[in-house]
mmCIF file with all atom_site columns, C-alpha atoms and ligand atoms in Angstrom:
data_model
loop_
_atom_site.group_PDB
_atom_site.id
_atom_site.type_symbol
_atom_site.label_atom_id
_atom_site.label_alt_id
_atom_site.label_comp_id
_atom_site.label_asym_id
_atom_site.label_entity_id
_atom_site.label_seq_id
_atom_site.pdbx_PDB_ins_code
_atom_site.Cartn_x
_atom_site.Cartn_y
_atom_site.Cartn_z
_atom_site.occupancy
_atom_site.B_iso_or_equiv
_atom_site.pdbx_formal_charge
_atom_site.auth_seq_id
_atom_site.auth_comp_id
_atom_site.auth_asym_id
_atom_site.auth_atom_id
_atom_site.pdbx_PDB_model_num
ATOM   1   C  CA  . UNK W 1 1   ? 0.000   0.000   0.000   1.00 48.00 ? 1   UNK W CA  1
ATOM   2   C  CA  . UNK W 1 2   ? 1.221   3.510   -0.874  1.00 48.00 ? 2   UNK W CA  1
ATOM   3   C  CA  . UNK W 1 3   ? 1.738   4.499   2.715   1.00 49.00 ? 3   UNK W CA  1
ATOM   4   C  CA  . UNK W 1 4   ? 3.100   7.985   4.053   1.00 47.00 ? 4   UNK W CA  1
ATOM   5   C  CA  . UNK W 1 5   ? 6.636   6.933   4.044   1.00 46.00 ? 5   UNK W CA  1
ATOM   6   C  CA  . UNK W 1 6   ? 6.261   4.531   1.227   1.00 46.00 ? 6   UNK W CA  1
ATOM   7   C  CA  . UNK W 1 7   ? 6.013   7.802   -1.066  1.00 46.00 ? 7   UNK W CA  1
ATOM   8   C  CA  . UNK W 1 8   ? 9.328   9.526   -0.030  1.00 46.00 ? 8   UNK W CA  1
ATOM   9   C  CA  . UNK W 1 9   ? 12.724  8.241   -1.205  1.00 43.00 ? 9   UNK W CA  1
ATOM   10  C  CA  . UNK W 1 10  ? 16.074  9.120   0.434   1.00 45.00 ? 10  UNK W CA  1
ATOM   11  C  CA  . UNK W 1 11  ? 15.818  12.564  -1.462  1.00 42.00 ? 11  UNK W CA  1
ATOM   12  C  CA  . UNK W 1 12  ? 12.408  13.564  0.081   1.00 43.00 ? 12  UNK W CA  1
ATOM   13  C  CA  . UNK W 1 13  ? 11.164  12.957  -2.996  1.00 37.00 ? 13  UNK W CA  1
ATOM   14  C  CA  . UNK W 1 14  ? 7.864   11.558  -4.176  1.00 40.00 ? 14  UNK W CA  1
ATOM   15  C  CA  . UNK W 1 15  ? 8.585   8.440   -6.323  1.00 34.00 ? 15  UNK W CA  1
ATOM   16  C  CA  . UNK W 1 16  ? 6.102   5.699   -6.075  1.00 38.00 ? 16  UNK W CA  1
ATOM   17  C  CA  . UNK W 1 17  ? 3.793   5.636   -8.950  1.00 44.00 ? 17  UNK W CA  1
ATOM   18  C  CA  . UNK W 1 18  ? 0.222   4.924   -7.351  1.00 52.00 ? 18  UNK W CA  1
ATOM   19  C  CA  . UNK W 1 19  ? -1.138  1.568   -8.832  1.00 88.00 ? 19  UNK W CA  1
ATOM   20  C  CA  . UNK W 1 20  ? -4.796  1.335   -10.064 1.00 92.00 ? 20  UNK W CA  1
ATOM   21  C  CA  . UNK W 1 21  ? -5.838  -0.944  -7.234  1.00 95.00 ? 21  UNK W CA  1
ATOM   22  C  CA  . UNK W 1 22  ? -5.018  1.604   -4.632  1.00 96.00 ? 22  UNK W CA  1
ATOM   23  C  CA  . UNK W 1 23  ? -7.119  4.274   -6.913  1.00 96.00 ? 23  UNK W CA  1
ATOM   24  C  CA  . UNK W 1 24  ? -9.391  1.759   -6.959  1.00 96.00 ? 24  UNK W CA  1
ATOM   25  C  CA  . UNK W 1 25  ? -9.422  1.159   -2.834  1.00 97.00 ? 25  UNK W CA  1
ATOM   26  C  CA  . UNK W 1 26  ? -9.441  4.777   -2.384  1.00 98.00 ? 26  UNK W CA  1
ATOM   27  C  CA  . UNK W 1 27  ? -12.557 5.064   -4.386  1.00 98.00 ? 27  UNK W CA  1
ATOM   28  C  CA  . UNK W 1 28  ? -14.309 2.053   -2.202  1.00 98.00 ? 28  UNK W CA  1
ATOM   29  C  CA  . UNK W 1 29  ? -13.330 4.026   1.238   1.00 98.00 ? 29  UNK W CA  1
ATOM   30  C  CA  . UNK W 1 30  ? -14.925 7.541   -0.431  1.00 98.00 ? 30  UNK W CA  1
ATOM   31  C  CA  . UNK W 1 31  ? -17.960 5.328   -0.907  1.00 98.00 ? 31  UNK W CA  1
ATOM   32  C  CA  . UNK W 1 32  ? -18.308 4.203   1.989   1.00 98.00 ? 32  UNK W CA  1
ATOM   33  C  CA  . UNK W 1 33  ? -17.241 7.295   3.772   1.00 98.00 ? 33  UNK W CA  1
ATOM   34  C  CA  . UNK W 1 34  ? -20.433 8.845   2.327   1.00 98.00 ? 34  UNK W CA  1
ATOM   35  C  CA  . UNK W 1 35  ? -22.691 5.651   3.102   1.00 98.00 ? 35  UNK W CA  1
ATOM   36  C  CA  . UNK W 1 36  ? -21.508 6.024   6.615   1.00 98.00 ? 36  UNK W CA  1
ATOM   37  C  CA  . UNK W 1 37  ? -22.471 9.764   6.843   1.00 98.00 ? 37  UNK W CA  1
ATOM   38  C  CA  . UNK W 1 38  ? -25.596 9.390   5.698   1.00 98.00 ? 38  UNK W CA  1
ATOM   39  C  CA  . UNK W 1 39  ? -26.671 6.357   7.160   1.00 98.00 ? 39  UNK W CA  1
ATOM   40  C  CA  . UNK W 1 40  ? -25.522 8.225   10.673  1.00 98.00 ? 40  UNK W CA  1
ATOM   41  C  CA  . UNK W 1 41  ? -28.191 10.616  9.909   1.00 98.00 ? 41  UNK W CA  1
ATOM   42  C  CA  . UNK W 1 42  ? -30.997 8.047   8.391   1.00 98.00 ? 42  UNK W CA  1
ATOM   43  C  CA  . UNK W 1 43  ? -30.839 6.189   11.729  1.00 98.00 ? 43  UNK W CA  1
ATOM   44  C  CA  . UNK W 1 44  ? -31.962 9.258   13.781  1.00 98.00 ? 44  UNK W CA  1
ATOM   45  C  CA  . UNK W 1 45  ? -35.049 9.310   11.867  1.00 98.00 ? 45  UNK W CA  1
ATOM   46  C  CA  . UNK W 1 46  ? -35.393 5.175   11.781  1.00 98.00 ? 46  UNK W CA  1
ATOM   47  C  CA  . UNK W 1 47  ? -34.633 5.527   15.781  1.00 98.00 ? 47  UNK W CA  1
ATOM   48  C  CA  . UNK W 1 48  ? -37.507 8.025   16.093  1.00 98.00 ? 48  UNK W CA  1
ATOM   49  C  CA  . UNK W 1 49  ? -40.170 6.041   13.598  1.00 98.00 ? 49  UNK W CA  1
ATOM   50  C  CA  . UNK W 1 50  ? -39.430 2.528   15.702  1.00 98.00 ? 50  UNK W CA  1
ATOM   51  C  CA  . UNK W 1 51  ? -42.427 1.141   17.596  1.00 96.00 ? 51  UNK W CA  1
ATOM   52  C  CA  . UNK W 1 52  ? -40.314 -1.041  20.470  1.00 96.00 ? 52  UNK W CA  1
ATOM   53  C  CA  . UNK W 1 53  ? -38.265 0.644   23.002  1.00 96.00 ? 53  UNK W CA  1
ATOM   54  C  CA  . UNK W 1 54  ? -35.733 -2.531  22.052  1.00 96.00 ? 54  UNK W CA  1
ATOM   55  C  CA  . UNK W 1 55  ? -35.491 -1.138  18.485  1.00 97.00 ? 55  UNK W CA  1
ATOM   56  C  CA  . UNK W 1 56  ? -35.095 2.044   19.127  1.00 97.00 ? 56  UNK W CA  1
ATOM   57  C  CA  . UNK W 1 57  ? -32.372 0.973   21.362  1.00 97.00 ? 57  UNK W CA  1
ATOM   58  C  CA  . UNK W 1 58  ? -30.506 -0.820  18.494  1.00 98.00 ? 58  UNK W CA  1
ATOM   59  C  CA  . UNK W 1 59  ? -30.549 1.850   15.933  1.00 98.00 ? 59  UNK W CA  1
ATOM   60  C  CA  . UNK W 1 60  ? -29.829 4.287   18.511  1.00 98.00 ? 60  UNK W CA  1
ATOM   61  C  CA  . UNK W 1 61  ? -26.073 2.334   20.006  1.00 98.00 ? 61  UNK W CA  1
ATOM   62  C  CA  . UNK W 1 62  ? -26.044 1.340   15.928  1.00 98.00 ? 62  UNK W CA  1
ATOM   63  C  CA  . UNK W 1 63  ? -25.884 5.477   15.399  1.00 98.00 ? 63  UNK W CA  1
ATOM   64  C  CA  . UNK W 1 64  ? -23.041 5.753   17.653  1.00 98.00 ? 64  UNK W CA  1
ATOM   65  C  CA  . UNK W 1 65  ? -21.199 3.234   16.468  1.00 98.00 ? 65  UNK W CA  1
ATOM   66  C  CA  . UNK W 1 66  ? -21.336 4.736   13.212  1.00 98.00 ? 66  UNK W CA  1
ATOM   67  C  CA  . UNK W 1 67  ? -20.223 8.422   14.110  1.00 98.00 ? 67  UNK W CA  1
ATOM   68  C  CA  . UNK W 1 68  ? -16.762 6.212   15.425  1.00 98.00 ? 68  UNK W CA  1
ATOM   69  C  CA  . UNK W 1 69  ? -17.061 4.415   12.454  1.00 98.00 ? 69  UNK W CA  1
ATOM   70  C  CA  . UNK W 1 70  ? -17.011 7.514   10.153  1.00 98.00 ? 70  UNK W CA  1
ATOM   71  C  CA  . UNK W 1 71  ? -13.433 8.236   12.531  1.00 98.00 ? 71  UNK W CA  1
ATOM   72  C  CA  . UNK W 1 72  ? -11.577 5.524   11.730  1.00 98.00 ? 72  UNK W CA  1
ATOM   73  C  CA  . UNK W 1 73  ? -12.588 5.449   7.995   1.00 98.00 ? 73  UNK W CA  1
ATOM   74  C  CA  . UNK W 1 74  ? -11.211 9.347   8.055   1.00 98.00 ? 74  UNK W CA  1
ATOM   75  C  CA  . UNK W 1 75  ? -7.824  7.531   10.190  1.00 98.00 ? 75  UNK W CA  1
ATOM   76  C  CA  . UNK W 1 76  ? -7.543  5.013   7.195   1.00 98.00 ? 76  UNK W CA  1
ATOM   77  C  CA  . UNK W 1 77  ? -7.746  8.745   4.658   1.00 98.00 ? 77  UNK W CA  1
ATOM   78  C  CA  . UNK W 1 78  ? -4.610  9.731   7.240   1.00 98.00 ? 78  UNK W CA  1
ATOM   79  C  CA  . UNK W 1 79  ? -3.138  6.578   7.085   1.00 97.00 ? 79  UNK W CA  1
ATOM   80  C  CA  . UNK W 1 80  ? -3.160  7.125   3.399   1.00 96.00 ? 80  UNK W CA  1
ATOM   81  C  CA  . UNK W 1 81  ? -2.462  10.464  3.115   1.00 96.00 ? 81  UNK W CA  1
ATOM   82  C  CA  . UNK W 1 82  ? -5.158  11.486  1.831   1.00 97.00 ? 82  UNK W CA  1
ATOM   83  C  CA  . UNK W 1 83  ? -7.509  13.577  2.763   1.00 97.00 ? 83  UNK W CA  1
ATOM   84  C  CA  . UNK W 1 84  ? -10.899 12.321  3.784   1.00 98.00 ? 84  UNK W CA  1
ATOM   85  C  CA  . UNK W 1 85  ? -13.682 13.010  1.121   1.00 98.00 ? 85  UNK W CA  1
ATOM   86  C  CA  . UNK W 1 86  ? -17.111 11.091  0.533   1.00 98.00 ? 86  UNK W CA  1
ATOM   87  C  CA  . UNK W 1 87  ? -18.436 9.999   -3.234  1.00 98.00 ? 87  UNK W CA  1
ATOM   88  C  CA  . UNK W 1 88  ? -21.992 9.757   -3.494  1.00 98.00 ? 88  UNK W CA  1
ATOM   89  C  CA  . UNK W 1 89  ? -22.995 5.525   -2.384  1.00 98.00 ? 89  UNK W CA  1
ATOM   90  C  CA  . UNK W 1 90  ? -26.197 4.753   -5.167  1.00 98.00 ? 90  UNK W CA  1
ATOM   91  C  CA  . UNK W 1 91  ? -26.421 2.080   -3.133  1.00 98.00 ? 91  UNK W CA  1
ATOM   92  C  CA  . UNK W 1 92  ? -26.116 3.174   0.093   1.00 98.00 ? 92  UNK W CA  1
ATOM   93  C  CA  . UNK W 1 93  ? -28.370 6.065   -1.196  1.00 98.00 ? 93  UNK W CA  1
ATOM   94  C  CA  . UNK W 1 94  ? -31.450 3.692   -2.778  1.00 98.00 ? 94  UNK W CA  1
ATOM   95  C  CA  . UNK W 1 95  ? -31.332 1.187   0.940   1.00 98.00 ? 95  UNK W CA  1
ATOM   96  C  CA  . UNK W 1 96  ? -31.938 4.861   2.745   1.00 98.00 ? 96  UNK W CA  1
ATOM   97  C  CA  . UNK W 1 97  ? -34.979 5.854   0.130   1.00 98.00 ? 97  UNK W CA  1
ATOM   98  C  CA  . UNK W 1 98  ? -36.143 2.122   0.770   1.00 98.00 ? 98  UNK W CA  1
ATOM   99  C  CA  . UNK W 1 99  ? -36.219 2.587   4.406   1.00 98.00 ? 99  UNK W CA  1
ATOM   100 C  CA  . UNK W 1 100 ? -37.804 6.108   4.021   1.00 98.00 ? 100 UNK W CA  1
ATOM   101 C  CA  . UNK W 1 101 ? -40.565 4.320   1.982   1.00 98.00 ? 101 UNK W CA  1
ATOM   102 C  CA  . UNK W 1 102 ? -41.105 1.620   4.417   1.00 98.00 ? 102 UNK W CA  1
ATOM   103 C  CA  . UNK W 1 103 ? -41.787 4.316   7.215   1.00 98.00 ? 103 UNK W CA  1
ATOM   104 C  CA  . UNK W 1 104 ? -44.421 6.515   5.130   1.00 98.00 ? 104 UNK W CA  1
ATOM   105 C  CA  . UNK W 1 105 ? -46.069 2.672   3.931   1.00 98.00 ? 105 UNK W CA  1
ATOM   106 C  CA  . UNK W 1 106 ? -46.523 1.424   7.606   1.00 98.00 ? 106 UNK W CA  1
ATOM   107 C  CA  . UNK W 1 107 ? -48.257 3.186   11.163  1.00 98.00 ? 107 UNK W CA  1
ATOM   108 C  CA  . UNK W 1 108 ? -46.838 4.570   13.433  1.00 97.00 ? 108 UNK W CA  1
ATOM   109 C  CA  . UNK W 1 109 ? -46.528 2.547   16.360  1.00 97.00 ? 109 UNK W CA  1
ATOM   110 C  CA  . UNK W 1 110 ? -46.962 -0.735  14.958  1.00 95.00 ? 110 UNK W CA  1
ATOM   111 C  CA  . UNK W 1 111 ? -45.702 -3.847  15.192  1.00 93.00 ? 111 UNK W CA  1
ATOM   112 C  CA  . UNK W 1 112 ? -45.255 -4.012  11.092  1.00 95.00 ? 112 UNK W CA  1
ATOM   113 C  CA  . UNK W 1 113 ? -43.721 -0.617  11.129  1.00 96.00 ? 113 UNK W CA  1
ATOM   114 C  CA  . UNK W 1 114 ? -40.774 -2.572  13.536  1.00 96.00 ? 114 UNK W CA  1
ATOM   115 C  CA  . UNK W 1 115 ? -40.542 -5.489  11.226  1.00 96.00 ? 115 UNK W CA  1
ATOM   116 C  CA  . UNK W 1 116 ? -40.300 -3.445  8.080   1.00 97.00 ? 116 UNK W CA  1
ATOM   117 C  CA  . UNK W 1 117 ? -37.003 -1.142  9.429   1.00 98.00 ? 117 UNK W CA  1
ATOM   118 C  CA  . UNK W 1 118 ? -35.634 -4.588  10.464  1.00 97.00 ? 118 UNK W CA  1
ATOM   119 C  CA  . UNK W 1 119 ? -35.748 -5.491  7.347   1.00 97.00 ? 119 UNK W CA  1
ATOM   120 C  CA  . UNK W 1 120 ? -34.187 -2.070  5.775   1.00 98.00 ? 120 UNK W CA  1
ATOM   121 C  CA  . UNK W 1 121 ? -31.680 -2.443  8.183   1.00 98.00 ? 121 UNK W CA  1
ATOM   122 C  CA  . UNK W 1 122 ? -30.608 -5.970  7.496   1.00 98.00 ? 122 UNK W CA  1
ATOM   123 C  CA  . UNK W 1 123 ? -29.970 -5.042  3.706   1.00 98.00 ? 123 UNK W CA  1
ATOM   124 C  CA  . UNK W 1 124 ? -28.619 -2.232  4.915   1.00 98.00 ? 124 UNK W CA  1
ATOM   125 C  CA  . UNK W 1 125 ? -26.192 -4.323  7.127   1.00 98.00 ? 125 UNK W CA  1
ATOM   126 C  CA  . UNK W 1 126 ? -25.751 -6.902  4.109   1.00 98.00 ? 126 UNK W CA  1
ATOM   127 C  CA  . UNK W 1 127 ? -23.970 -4.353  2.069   1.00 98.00 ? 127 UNK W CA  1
ATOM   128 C  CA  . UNK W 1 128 ? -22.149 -2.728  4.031   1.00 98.00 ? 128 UNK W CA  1
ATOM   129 C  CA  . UNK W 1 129 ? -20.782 -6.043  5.407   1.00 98.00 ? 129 UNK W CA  1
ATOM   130 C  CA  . UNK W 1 130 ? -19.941 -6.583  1.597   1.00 98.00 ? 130 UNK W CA  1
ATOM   131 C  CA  . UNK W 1 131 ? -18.238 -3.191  1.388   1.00 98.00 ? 131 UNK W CA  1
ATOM   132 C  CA  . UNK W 1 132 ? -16.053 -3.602  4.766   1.00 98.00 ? 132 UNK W CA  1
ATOM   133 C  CA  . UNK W 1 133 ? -14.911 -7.595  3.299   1.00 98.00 ? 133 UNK W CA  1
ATOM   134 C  CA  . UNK W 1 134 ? -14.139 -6.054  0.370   1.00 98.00 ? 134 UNK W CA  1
ATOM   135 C  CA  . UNK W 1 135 ? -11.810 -2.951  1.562   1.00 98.00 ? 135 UNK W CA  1
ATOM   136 C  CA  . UNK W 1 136 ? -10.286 -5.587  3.938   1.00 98.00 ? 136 UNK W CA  1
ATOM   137 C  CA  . UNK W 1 137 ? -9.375  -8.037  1.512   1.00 97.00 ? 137 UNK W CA  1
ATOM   138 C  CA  . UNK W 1 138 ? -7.864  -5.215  -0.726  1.00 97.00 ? 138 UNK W CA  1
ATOM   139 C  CA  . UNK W 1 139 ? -5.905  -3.303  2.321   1.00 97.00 ? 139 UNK W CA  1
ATOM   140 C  CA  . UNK W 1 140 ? -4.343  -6.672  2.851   1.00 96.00 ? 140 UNK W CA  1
ATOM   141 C  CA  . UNK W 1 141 ? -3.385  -7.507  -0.583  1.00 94.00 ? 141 UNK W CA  1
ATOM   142 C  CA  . UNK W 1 142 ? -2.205  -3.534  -0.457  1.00 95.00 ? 142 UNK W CA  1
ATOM   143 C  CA  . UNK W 1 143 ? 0.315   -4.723  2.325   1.00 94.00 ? 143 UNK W CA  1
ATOM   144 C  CA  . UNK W 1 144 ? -1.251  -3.022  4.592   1.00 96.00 ? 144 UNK W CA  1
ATOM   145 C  CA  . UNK W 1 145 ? -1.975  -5.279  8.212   1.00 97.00 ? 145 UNK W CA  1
ATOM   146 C  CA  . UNK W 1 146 ? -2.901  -1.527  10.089  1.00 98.00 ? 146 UNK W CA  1
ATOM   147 C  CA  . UNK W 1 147 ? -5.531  -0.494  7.632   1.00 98.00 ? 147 UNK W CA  1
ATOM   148 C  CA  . UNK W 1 148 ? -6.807  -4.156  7.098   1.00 98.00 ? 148 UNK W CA  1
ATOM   149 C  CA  . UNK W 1 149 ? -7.168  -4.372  11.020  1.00 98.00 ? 149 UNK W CA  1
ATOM   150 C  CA  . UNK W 1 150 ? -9.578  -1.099  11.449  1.00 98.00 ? 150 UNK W CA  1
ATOM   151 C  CA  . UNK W 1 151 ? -11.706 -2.375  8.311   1.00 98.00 ? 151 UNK W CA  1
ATOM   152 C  CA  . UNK W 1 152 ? -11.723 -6.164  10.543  1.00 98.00 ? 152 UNK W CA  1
ATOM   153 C  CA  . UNK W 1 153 ? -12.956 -4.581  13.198  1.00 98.00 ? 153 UNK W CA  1
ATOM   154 C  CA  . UNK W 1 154 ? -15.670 -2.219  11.593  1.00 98.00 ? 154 UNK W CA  1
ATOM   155 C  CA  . UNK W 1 155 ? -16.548 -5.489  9.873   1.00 98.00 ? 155 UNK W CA  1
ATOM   156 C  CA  . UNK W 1 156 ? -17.015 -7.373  12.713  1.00 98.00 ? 156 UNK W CA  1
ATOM   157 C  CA  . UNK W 1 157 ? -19.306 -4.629  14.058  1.00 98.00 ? 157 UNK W CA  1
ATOM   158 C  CA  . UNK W 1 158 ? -21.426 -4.834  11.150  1.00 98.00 ? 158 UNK W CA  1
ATOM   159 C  CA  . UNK W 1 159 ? -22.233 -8.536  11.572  1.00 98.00 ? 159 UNK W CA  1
ATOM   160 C  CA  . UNK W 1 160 ? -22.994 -7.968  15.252  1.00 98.00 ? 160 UNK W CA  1
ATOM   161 C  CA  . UNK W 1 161 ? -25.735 -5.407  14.284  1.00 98.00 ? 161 UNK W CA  1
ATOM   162 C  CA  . UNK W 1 162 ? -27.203 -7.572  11.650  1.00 98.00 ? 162 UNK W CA  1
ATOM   163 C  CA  . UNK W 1 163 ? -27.137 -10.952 14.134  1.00 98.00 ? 163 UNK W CA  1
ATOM   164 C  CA  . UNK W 1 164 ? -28.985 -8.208  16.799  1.00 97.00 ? 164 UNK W CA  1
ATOM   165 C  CA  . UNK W 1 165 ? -31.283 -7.255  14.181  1.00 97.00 ? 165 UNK W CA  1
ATOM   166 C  CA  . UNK W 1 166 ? -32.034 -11.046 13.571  1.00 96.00 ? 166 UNK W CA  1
ATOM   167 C  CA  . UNK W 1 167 ? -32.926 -11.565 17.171  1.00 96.00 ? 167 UNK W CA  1
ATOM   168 C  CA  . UNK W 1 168 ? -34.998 -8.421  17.078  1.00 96.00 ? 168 UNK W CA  1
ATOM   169 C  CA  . UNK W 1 169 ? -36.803 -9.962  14.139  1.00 93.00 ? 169 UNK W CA  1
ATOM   170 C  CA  . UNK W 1 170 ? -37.359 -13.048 15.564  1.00 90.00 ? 170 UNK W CA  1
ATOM   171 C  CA  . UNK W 1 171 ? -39.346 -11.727 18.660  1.00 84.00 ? 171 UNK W CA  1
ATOM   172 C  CA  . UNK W 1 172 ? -41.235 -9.155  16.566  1.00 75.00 ? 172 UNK W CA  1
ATOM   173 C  CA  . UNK W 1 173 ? -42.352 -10.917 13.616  1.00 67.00 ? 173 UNK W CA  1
ATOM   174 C  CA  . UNK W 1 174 ? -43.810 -13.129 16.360  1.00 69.00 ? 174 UNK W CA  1
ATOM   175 C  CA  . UNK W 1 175 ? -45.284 -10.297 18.170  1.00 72.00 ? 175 UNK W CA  1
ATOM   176 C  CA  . UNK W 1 176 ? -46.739 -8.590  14.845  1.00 65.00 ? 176 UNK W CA  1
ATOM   177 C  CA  . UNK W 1 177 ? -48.049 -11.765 13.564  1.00 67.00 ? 177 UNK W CA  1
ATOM   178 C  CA  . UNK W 1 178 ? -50.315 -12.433 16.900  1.00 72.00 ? 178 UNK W CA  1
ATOM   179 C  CA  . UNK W 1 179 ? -51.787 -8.690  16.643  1.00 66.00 ? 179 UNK W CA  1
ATOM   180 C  CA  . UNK W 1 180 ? -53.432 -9.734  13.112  1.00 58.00 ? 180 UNK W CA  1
HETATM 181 FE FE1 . FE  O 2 .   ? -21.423 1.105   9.444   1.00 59.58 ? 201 FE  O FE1 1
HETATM 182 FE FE1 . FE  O 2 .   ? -21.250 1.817   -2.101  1.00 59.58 ? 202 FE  O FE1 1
HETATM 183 ZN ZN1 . ZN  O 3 .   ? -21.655 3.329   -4.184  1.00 59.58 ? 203 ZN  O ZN1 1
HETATM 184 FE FE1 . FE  O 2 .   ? -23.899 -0.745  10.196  1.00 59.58 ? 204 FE  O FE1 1
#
């Protein structure tokens, strides 16, 4: 990976041609960078349309650990020397419309209105799961250990919101199903 010091010879010059993949991993963290920022903001308003207190309580520790999320993808821009700039997700940007949709289709305070955000935010978890793999893989095969250890770890948090979510689901599709 084209690191700080990488790019500096003995002269103090910059040498190191940057390679396509590492334009190409750059490009991947601006993505996400922007999903991240977004999807900090989209789960204030999920948080606020959630029926159960235990939902609300998942997108709201979810929403925190995004905000330190967005941190360490801007300490992988340092680590990179570059500075930290989002690049508009389509993806990221169509899950939040989806989720938006879901709110205005179901009542408020319902048990389906619960079950429907689960379900945004498991697809929302499924990609960016798929993103953070992704960047990983690459920051290894970069040569980079550092940078492929944050992305592990935001990663790992990923899966442990979607497994909550599951449980979440479980209890409330239950629950929804007996008020019918
Ligand atoms: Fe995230
Ligand atoms: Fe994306
Ligand atoms: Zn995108
Ligand atoms: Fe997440």
């Amino acid at each position: 990976m084209i690191m700080k010091n990488d790019k500096t010879n003995s002269n103090g010059k910059s040498e190191m041609k940057e390679s396509e993949l590492t334009d190409f991993f750059i490009d991947g963290l601006k993505d996400i960078y922007w999903a991240e920022k977004h999807l900090a903001k989209a789960l204030k308003k999920m948080e606020k349309a959630a029926t159960s207190d235990k939902l609300k309580e998942a997108f709201s520790s979810h929403q925190i650990e995004t905000e330190e999320q967005i941190s360490r993808i801007e300490e992988v821009f340092n680590l990179m020397d570059r500075t930290a700039r989002g690049k508009k997700c389509a993806a990221m940007a169509g899950l939040i419309e989806e989720a938006e949709e879901l709110i205005e289709e179901t009542e408020k305070g319902s048990m389906v209105r619960d079950v429907a955000l689960i379900a945004a935010a498991q697809k929302i978890e499924h990609y960016e799961i798929a993103t953070y793999g992704t960047l990983a893989t690459l920051a290894s095969v970069l040569g980079s250990e550092k940078i492929k250890n944050i992305l592990g770890e935001i990663l790992e948090e990923e899966k442990a919101a979607d497994i909550k979510l599951t449980e979440l689901a479980t209890s409330n599709v239950n629950e929804a199903a007996m008020q019918d």
